[in-house]
GROMACS .gro file of C-alpha atoms in nm:
model
  170
    1UNK     CA    1  -4.710  -1.364   3.678
    2UNK     CA    2  -4.744  -1.213   3.320
    3UNK     CA    3  -4.415  -1.244   3.123
    4UNK     CA    4  -4.353  -1.003   2.820
    5UNK     CA    5  -4.122  -1.086   2.563
    6UNK     CA    6  -3.979  -0.802   2.346
    7UNK     CA    7  -3.994  -0.874   1.981
    8UNK     CA    8  -3.761  -0.661   1.759
    9UNK     CA    9  -3.962  -0.422   1.557
   10UNK     CA   10  -4.003  -0.521   1.188
   11UNK     CA   11  -4.228  -0.424   0.892
   12UNK     CA   12  -4.302  -0.706   0.629
   13UNK     CA   13  -4.039  -0.934   0.805
   14UNK     CA   14  -3.768  -0.649   0.768
   15UNK     CA   15  -3.572  -0.533   1.052
   16UNK     CA   16  -3.548  -0.156   1.110
   17UNK     CA   17  -3.185  -0.166   1.035
   18UNK     CA   18  -3.251  -0.354   0.704
   19UNK     CA   19  -3.512  -0.098   0.625
   20UNK     CA   20  -3.301   0.188   0.698
   21UNK     CA   21  -3.017   0.053   0.479
   22UNK     CA   22  -3.264  -0.031   0.173
   23UNK     CA   23  -3.413   0.325   0.196
   24UNK     CA   24  -3.073   0.500   0.206
   25UNK     CA   25  -2.959   0.277  -0.091
   26UNK     CA   26  -3.304   0.357  -0.285
   27UNK     CA   27  -3.212   0.740  -0.232
   28UNK     CA   28  -2.872   0.680  -0.380
   29UNK     CA   29  -3.049   0.538  -0.681
   30UNK     CA   30  -3.102   0.909  -0.814
   31UNK     CA   31  -2.749   0.996  -0.910
   32UNK     CA   32  -2.473   0.822  -1.111
   33UNK     CA   33  -2.199   1.099  -1.070
   34UNK     CA   34  -2.212   1.106  -0.681
   35UNK     CA   35  -2.296   0.735  -0.650
   36UNK     CA   36  -1.954   0.624  -0.554
   37UNK     CA   37  -1.903   0.932  -0.333
   38UNK     CA   38  -2.244   0.881  -0.172
   39UNK     CA   39  -2.180   0.506  -0.122
   40UNK     CA   40  -1.871   0.534   0.055
   41UNK     CA   41  -2.006   0.414   0.395
   42UNK     CA   42  -2.167   0.115   0.218
   43UNK     CA   43  -1.874   0.048  -0.003
   44UNK     CA   44  -1.660   0.029   0.336
   45UNK     CA   45  -1.928  -0.226   0.444
   46UNK     CA   46  -1.827  -0.430   0.123
   47UNK     CA   47  -2.104  -0.320  -0.110
   48UNK     CA   48  -1.996  -0.273  -0.489
   49UNK     CA   49  -2.248  -0.060  -0.696
   50UNK     CA   50  -2.338  -0.084  -1.045
   51UNK     CA   51  -2.569   0.170  -1.200
   52UNK     CA   52  -2.812   0.053  -1.477
   53UNK     CA   53  -2.988   0.283  -1.734
   54UNK     CA   54  -3.297   0.325  -1.935
   55UNK     CA   55  -3.327   0.417  -2.302
   56UNK     CA   56  -3.338   0.776  -2.258
   57UNK     CA   57  -3.035   0.707  -2.159
   58UNK     CA   58  -3.099   0.799  -1.815
   59UNK     CA   59  -2.965   0.663  -1.470
   60UNK     CA   60  -3.251   0.416  -1.363
   61UNK     CA   61  -3.121   0.280  -1.047
   62UNK     CA   62  -2.840   0.071  -0.898
   63UNK     CA   63  -2.752  -0.293  -0.801
   64UNK     CA   64  -2.567  -0.334  -0.491
   65UNK     CA   65  -2.357  -0.645  -0.410
   66UNK     CA   66  -2.224  -0.771  -0.104
   67UNK     CA   67  -2.131  -1.140  -0.070
   68UNK     CA   68  -2.451  -1.326  -0.157
   69UNK     CA   69  -2.683  -1.029  -0.097
   70UNK     CA   70  -2.824  -0.839  -0.403
   71UNK     CA   71  -3.011  -0.509  -0.371
   72UNK     CA   72  -3.189  -0.374  -0.683
   73UNK     CA   73  -3.298  -0.017  -0.636
   74UNK     CA   74  -3.502   0.175  -0.894
   75UNK     CA   75  -3.514   0.542  -0.880
   76UNK     CA   76  -3.851   0.741  -0.902
   77UNK     CA   77  -3.965   1.034  -1.136
   78UNK     CA   78  -3.658   1.253  -1.215
   79UNK     CA   79  -3.707   1.410  -1.566
   80UNK     CA   80  -3.954   1.472  -1.834
   81UNK     CA   81  -3.941   1.140  -1.987
   82UNK     CA   82  -4.030   0.997  -1.640
   83UNK     CA   83  -4.324   1.226  -1.625
   84UNK     CA   84  -4.462   1.113  -1.940
   85UNK     CA   85  -4.415   0.732  -1.816
   86UNK     CA   86  -4.614   0.832  -1.522
   87UNK     CA   87  -4.891   0.969  -1.732
   88UNK     CA   88  -4.886   0.679  -1.962
   89UNK     CA   89  -5.140   0.501  -1.742
   90UNK     CA   90  -5.319   0.270  -1.998
   91UNK     CA   91  -5.324  -0.079  -1.889
   92UNK     CA   92  -5.097  -0.330  -2.083
   93UNK     CA   93  -5.083  -0.706  -2.084
   94UNK     CA   94  -4.752  -0.817  -1.995
   95UNK     CA   95  -4.640  -1.144  -2.165
   96UNK     CA   96  -4.476  -1.297  -1.839
   97UNK     CA   97  -4.822  -1.252  -1.675
   98UNK     CA   98  -4.970  -1.506  -1.899
   99UNK     CA   99  -5.270  -1.287  -1.979
  100UNK     CA  100  -5.380  -1.304  -1.616
  101UNK     CA  101  -5.321  -0.943  -1.537
  102UNK     CA  102  -5.244  -0.606  -1.647
  103UNK     CA  103  -4.979  -0.340  -1.570
  104UNK     CA  104  -4.936   0.036  -1.601
  105UNK     CA  105  -4.806   0.084  -1.954
  106UNK     CA  106  -4.542   0.378  -1.862
  107UNK     CA  107  -4.410   0.166  -1.572
  108UNK     CA  108  -4.400  -0.136  -1.775
  109UNK     CA  109  -4.204   0.032  -2.049
  110UNK     CA  110  -3.952   0.160  -1.809
  111UNK     CA  111  -3.905  -0.188  -1.661
  112UNK     CA  112  -3.866  -0.314  -2.005
  113UNK     CA  113  -3.570  -0.077  -2.054
  114UNK     CA  114  -3.342  -0.197  -1.789
  115UNK     CA  115  -3.472  -0.566  -1.676
  116UNK     CA  116  -3.232  -0.742  -1.888
  117UNK     CA  117  -2.933  -0.539  -1.808
  118UNK     CA  118  -2.994  -0.570  -1.433
  119UNK     CA  119  -3.007  -0.937  -1.480
  120UNK     CA  120  -2.677  -0.954  -1.682
  121UNK     CA  121  -2.526  -0.754  -1.408
  122UNK     CA  122  -2.635  -1.014  -1.157
  123UNK     CA  123  -2.507  -1.303  -1.370
  124UNK     CA  124  -2.183  -1.133  -1.423
  125UNK     CA  125  -2.133  -1.094  -1.056
  126UNK     CA  126  -2.219  -1.456  -0.999
  127UNK     CA  127  -1.967  -1.552  -1.276
  128UNK     CA  128  -1.667  -1.338  -1.137
  129UNK     CA  129  -1.730  -1.458  -0.792
  130UNK     CA  130  -1.816  -1.833  -0.877
  131UNK     CA  131  -2.141  -1.800  -0.693
  132UNK     CA  132  -2.450  -2.002  -0.778
  133UNK     CA  133  -2.738  -1.768  -0.894
  134UNK     CA  134  -2.988  -1.998  -0.682
  135UNK     CA  135  -2.783  -1.892  -0.361
  136UNK     CA  136  -2.803  -1.519  -0.391
  137UNK     CA  137  -3.053  -1.334  -0.143
  138UNK     CA  138  -3.242  -1.052  -0.326
  139UNK     CA  139  -3.401  -0.747  -0.210
  140UNK     CA  140  -3.587  -0.538  -0.478
  141UNK     CA  141  -3.695  -0.169  -0.394
  142UNK     CA  142  -3.769   0.154  -0.538
  143UNK     CA  143  -3.890   0.500  -0.455
  144UNK     CA  144  -4.207   0.641  -0.592
  145UNK     CA  145  -4.236   0.551  -0.964
  146UNK     CA  146  -3.935   0.328  -0.885
  147UNK     CA  147  -4.141   0.128  -0.626
  148UNK     CA  148  -4.403   0.045  -0.918
  149UNK     CA  149  -4.102  -0.063  -1.145
  150UNK     CA  150  -3.966  -0.278  -0.853
  151UNK     CA  151  -4.288  -0.442  -0.823
  152UNK     CA  152  -4.306  -0.538  -1.194
  153UNK     CA  153  -3.951  -0.637  -1.179
  154UNK     CA  154  -4.010  -0.877  -0.873
  155UNK     CA  155  -4.293  -1.033  -1.061
  156UNK     CA  156  -4.093  -1.083  -1.386
  157UNK     CA  157  -3.776  -1.190  -1.188
  158UNK     CA  158  -3.962  -1.450  -0.989
  159UNK     CA  159  -4.107  -1.621  -1.294
  160UNK     CA  160  -3.778  -1.572  -1.494
  161UNK     CA  161  -3.558  -1.720  -1.220
  162UNK     CA  162  -3.778  -1.962  -1.020
  163UNK     CA  163  -3.455  -2.099  -0.833
  164UNK     CA  164  -3.335  -1.787  -0.678
  165UNK     CA  165  -3.411  -1.653  -0.318
  166UNK     CA  166  -3.615  -1.320  -0.402
  167UNK     CA  167  -3.876  -1.357  -0.120
  168UNK     CA  168  -3.859  -0.990  -0.026
  169UNK     CA  169  -3.967  -0.666  -0.197
  170UNK     CA  170  -3.919  -0.324  -0.003
   0.00000   0.00000   0.00000
């Protein structure tokens, strides 16, 4: 007799439902004016949404909070400034990489424009709810250019916050 065990489908350790949720939230990273309306289903599930911006000033994405879950979602190319960032493909040394690697210059500059404000939103969330930063679970995601920025953010965030639980990037 051969016995088969059904294993729930997953990609990179993510369940199908989690991947769909993160994908939907990533799509919402493209808009500020409609974000509250678009997120009603997720807000009903207990998410609070905080948009973050870059220097243009343009909406660069959202941070979604629910209990100890934090999802940071970067939007992709949206305007002329973003196209210029896409084209700025020279490689640059990022100080947090300790001269051990280079990053796409345009994506790195977009990352630099929002990384500290995202971290401040997270710290304020912790303070307001009396939650330890180290106890939060992070998912860092992005769409298109936002995926590249999310990868840079995840590298920086891991080094800047070694006590946190950010072991997944979608």
